[in-house]
PDB file of N, CA, C and O in Angstrom:
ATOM      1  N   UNK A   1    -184.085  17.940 180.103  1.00 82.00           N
ATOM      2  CA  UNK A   1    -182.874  17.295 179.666  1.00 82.00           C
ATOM      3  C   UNK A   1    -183.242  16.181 178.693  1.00 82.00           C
ATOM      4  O   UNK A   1    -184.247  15.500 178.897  1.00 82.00           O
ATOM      5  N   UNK A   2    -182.383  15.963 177.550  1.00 81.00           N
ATOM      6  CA  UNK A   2    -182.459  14.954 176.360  1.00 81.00           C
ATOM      7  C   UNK A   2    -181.687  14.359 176.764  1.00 81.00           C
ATOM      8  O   UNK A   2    -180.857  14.940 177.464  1.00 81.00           O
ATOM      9  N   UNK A   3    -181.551  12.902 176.541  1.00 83.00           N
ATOM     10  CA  UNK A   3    -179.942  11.968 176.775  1.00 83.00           C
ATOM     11  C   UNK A   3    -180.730  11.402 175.471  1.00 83.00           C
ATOM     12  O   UNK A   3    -181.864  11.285 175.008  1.00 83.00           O
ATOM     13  N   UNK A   4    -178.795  11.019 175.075  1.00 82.00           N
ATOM     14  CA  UNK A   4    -179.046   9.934 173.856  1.00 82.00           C
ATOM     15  C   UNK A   4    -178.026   8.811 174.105  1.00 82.00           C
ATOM     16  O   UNK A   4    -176.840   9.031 174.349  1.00 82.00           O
ATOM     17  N   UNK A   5    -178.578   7.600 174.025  1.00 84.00           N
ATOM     18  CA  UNK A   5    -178.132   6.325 174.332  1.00 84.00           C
ATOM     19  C   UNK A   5    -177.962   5.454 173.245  1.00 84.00           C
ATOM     20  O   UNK A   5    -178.667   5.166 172.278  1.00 84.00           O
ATOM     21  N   UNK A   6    -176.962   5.138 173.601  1.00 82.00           N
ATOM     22  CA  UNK A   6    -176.545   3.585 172.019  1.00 82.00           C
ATOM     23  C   UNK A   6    -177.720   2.610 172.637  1.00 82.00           C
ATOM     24  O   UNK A   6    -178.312   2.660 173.715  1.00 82.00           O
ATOM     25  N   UNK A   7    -177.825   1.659 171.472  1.00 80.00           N
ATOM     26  CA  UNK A   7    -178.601   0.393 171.343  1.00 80.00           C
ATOM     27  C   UNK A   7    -178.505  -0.287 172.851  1.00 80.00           C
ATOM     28  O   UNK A   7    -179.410  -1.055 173.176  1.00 80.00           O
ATOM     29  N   UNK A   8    -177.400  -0.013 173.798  1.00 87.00           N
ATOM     30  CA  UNK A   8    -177.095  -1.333 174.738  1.00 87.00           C
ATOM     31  C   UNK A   8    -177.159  -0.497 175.894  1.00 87.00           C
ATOM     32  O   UNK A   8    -176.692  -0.921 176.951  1.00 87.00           O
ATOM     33  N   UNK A   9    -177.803   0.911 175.816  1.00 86.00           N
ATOM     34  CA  UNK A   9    -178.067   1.527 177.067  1.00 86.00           C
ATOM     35  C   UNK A   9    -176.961   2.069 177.657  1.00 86.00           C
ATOM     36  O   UNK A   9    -176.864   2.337 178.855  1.00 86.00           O
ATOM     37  N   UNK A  10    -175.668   2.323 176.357  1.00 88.00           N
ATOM     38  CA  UNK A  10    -174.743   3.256 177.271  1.00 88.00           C
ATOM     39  C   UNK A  10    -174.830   4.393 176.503  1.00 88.00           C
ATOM     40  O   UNK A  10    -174.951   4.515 175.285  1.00 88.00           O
ATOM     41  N   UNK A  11    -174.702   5.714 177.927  1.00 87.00           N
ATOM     42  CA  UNK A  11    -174.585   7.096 177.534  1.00 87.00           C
ATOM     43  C   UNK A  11    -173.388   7.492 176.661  1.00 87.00           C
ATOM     44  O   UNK A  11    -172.194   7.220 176.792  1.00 87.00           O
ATOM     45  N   UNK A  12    -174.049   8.223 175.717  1.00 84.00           N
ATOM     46  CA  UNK A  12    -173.696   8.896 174.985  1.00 84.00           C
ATOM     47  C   UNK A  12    -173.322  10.188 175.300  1.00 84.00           C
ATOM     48  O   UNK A  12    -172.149  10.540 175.416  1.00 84.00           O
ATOM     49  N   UNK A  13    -174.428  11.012 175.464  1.00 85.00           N
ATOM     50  CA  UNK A  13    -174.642  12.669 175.731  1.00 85.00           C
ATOM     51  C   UNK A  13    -175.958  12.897 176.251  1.00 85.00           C
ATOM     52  O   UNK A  13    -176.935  12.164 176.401  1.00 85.00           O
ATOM     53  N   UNK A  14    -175.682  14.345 176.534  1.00 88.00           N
ATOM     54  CA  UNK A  14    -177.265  14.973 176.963  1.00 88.00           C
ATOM     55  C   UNK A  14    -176.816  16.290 176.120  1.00 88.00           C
ATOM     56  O   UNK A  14    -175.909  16.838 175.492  1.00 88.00           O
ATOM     57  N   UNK A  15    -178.590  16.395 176.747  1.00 85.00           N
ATOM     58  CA  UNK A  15    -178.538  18.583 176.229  1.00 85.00           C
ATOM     59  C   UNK A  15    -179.507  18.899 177.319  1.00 85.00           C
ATOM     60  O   UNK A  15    -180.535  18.233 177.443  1.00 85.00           O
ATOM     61  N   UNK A  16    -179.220  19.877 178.102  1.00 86.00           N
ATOM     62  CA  UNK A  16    -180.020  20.816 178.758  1.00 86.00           C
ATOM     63  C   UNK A  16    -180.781  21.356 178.099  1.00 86.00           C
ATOM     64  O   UNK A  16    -180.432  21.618 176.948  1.00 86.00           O
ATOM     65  N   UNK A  17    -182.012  21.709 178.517  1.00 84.00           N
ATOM     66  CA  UNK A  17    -183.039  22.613 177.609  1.00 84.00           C
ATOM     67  C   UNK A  17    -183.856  23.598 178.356  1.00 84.00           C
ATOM     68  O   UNK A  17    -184.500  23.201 179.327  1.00 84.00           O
ATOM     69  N   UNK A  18    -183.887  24.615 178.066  1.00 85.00           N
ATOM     70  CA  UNK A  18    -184.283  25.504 178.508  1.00 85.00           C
ATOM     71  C   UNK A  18    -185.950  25.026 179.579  1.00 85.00           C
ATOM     72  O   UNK A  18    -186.400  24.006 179.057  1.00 85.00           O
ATOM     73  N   UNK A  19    -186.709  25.389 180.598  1.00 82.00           N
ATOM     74  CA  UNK A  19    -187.533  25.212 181.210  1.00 82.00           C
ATOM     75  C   UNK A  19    -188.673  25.859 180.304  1.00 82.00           C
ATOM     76  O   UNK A  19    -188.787  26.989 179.828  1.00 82.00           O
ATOM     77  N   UNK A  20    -189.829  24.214 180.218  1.00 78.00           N
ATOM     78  CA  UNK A  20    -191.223  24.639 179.454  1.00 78.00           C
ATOM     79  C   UNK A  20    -190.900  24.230 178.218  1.00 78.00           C
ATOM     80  O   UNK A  20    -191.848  24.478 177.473  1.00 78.00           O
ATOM     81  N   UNK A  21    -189.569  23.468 177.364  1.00 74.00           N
ATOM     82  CA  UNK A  21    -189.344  23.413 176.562  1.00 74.00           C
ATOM     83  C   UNK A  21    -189.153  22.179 175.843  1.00 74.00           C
ATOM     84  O   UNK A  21    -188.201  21.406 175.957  1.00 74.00           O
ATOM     85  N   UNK A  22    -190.339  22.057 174.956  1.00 72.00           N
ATOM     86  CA  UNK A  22    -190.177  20.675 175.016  1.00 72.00           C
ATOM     87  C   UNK A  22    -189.008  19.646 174.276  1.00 72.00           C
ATOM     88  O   UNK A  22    -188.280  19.857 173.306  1.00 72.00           O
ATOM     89  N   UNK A  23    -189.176  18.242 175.307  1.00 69.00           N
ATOM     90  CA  UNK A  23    -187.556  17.708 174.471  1.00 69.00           C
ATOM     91  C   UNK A  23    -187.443  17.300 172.825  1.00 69.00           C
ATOM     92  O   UNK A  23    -186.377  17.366 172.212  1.00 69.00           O
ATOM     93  N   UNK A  24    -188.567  16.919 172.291  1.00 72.00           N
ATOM     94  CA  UNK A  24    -188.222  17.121 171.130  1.00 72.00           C
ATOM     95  C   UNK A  24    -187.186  18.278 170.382  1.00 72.00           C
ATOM     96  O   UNK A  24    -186.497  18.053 169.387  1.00 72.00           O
ATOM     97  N   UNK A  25    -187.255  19.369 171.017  1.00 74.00           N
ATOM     98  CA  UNK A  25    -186.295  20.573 170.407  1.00 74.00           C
ATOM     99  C   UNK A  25    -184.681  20.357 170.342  1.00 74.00           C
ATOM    100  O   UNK A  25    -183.917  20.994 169.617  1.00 74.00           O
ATOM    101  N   UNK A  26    -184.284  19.199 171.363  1.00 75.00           N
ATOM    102  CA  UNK A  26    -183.093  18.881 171.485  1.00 75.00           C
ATOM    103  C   UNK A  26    -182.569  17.677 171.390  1.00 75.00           C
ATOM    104  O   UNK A  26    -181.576  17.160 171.899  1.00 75.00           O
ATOM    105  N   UNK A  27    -183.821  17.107 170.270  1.00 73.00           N
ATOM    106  CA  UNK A  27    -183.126  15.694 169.414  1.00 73.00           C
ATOM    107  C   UNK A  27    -182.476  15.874 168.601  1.00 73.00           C
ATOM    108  O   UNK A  27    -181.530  15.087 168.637  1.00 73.00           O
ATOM    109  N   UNK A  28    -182.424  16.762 167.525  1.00 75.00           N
ATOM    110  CA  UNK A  28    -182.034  16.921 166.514  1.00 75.00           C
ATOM    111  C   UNK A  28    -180.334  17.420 166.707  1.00 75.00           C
ATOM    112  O   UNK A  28    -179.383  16.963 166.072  1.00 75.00           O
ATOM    113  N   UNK A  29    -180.299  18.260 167.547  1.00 78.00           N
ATOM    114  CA  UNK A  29    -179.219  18.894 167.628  1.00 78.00           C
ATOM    115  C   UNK A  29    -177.706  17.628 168.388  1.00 78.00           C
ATOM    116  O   UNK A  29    -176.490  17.482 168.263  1.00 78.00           O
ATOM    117  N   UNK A  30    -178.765  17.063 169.081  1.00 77.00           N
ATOM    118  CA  UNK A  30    -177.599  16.241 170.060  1.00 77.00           C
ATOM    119  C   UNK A  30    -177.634  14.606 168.914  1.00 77.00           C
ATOM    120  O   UNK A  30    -176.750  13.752 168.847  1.00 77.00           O
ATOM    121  N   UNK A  31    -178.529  14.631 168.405  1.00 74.00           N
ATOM    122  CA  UNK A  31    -178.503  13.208 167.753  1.00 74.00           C
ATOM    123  C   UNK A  31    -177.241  13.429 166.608  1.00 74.00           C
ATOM    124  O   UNK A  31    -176.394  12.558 166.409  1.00 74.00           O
ATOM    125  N   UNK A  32    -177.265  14.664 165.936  1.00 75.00           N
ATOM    126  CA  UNK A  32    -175.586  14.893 165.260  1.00 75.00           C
ATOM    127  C   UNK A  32    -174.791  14.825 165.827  1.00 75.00           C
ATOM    128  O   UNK A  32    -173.896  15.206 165.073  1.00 75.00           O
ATOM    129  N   UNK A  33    -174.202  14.504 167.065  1.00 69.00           N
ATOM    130  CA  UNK A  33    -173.158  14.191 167.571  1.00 69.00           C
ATOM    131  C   UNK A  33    -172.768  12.253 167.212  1.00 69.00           C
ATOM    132  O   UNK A  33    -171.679  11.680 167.234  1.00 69.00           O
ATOM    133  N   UNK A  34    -173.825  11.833 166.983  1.00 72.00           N
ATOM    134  CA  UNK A  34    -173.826   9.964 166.391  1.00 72.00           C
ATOM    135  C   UNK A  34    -174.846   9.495 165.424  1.00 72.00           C
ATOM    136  O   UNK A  34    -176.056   9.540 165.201  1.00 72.00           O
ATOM    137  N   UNK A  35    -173.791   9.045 164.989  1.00 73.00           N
ATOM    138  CA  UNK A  35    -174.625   8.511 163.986  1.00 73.00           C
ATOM    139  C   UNK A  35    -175.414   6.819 164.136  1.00 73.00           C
ATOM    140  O   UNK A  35    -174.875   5.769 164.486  1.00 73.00           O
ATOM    141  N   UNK A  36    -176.949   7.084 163.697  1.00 73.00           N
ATOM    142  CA  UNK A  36    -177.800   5.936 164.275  1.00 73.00           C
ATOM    143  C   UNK A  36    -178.694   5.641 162.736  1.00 73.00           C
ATOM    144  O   UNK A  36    -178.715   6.305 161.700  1.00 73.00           O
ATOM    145  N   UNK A  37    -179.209   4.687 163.014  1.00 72.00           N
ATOM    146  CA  UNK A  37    -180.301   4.487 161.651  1.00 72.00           C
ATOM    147  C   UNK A  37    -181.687   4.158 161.925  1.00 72.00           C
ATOM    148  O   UNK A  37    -182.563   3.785 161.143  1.00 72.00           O
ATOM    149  N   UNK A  38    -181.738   4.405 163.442  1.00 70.00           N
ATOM    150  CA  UNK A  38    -183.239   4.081 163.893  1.00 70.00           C
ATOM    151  C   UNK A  38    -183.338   4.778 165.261  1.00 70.00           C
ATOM    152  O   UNK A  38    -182.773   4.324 166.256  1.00 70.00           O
ATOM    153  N   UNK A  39    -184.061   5.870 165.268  1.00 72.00           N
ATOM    154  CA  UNK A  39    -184.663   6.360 166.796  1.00 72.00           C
ATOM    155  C   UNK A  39    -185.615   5.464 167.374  1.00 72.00           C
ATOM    156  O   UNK A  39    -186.604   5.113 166.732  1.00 72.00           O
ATOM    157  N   UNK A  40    -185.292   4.885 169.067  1.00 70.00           N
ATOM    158  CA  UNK A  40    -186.215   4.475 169.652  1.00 70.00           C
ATOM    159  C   UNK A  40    -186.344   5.713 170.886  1.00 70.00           C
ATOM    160  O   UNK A  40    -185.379   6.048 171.572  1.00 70.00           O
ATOM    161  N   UNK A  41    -188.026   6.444 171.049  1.00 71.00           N
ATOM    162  CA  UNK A  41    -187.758   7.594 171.570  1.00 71.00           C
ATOM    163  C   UNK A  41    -189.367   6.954 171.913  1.00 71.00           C
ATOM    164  O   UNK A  41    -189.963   6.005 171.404  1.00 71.00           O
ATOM    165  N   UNK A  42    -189.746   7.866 172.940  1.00 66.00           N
ATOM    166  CA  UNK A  42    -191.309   8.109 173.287  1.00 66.00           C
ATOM    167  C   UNK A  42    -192.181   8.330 172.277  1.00 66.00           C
ATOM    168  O   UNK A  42    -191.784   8.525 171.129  1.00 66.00           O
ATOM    169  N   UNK A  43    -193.519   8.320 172.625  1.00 69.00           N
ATOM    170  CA  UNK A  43    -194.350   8.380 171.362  1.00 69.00           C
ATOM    171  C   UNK A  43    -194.561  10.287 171.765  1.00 69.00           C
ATOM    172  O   UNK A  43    -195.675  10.720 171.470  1.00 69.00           O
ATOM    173  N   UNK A  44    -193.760  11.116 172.264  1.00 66.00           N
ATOM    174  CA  UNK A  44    -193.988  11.998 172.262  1.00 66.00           C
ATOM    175  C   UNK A  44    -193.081  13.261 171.102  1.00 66.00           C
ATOM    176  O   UNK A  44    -193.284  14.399 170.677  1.00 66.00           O
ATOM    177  N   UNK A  45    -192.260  12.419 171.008  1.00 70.00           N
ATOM    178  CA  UNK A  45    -191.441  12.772 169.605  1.00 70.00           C
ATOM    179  C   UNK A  45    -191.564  12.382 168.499  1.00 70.00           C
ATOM    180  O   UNK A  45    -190.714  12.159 167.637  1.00 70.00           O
ATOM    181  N   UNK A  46    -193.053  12.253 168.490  1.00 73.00           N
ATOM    182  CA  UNK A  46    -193.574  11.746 167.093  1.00 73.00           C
ATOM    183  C   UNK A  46    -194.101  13.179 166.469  1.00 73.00           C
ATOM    184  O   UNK A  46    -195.268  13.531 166.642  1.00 73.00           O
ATOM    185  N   UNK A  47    -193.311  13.851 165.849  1.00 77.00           N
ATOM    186  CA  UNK A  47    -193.997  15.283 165.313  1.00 77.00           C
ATOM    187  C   UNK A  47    -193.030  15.882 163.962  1.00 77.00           C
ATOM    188  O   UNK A  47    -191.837  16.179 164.009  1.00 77.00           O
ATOM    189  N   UNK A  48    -193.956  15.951 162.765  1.00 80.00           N
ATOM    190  CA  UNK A  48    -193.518  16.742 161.944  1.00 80.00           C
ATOM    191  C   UNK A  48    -192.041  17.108 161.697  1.00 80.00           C
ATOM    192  O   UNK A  48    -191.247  16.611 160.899  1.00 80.00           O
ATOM    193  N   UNK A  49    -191.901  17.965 162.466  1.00 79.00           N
ATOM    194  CA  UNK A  49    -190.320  18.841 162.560  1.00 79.00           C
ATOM    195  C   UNK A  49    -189.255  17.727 162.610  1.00 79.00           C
ATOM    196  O   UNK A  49    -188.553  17.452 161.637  1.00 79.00           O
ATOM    197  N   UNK A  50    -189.181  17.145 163.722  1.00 78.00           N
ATOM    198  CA  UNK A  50    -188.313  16.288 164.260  1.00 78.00           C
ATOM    199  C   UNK A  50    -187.991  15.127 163.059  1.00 78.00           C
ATOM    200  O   UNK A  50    -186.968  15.006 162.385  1.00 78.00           O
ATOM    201  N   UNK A  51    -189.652  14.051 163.034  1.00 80.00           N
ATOM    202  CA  UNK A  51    -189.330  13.528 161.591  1.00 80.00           C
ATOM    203  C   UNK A  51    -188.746  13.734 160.377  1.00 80.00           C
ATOM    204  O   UNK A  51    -188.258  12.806 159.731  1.00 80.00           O
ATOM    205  N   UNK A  52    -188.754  15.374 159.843  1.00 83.00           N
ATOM    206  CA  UNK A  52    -188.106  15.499 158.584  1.00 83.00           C
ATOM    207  C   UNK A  52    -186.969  15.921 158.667  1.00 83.00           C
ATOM    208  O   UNK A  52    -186.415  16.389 157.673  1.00 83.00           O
ATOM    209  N   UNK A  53    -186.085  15.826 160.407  1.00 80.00           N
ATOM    210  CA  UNK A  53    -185.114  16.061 160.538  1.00 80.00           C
ATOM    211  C   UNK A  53    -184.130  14.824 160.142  1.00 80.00           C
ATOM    212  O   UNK A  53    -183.130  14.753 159.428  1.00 80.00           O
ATOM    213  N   UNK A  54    -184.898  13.831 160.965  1.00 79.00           N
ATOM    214  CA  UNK A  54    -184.595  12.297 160.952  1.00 79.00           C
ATOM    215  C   UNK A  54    -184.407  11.629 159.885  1.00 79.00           C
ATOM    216  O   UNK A  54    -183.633  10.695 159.676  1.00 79.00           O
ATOM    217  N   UNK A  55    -185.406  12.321 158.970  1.00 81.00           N
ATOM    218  CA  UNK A  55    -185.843  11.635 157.338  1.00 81.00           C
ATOM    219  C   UNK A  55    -184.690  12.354 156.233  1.00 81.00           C
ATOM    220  O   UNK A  55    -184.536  12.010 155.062  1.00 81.00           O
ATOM    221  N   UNK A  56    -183.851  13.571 157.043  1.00 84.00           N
ATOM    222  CA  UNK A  56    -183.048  13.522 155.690  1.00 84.00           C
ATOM    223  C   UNK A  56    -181.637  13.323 156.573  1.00 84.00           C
ATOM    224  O   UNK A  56    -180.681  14.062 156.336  1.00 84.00           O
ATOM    225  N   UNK A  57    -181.558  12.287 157.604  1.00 80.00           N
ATOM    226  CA  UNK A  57    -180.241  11.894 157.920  1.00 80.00           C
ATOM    227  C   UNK A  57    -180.627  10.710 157.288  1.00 80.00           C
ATOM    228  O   UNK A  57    -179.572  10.110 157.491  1.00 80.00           O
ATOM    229  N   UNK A  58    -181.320   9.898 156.675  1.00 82.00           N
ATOM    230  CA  UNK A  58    -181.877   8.927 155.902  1.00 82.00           C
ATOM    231  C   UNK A  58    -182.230   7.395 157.634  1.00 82.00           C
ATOM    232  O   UNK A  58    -182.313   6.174 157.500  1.00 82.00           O
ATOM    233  N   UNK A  59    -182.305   7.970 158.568  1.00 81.00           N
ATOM    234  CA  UNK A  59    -183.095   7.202 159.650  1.00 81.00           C
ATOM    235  C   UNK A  59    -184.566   6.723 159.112  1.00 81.00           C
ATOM    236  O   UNK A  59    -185.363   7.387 158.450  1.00 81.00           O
ATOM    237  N   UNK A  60    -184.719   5.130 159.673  1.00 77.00           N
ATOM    238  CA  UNK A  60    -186.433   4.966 159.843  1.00 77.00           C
ATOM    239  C   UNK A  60    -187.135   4.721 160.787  1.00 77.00           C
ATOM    240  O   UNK A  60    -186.423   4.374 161.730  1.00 77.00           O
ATOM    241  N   UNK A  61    -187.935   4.718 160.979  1.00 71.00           N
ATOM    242  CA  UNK A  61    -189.015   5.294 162.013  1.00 71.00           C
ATOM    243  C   UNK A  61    -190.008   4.668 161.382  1.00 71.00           C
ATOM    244  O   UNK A  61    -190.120   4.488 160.170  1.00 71.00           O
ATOM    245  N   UNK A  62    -190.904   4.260 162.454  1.00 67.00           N
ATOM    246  CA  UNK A  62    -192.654   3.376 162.021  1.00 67.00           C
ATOM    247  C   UNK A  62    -193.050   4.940 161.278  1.00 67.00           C
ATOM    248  O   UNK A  62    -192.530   6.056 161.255  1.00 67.00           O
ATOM    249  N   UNK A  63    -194.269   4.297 160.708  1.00 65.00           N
ATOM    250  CA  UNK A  63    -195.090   5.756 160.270  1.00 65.00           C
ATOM    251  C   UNK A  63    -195.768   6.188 161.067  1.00 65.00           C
ATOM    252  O   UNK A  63    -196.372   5.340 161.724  1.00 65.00           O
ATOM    253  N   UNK A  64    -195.987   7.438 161.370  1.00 56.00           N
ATOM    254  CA  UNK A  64    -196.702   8.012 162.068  1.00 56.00           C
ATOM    255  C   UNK A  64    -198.021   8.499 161.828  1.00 56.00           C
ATOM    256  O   UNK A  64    -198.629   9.097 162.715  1.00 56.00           O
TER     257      UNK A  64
END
């Protein structure tokens, strides 16, 4: 499961995700439901895909 949370720690949404699957796969999809200008996420969603998802909603992010 993904949850996405505003700045002040209230829920937003989730996404179920299939088992073995990792949550990066279901940032992208649930983060279009709001609009944000900065992901604060684990350092485990630091990957390629996800970033150039992030990078053309024009979000910033440290460099990776």
């Amino acid at each position: 499961m993904v949850a996405l949370m505003d700045g002040l720690g209230i829920f937003i949404g989730f996404l179920l995700l299939p088992e073995q699957t990792h949550h990066s796969k279901g940032v992208a999809p649930l983060s279009n439901k709001a609009p944000f200008g900065a992901p604060l996420a684990d350092k485990a969603f630091d990957n390629d895909g996800l970033l150039t998802v992030l990078d053309a909603r024009g979000t910033t992010h440290p460099p990776g």
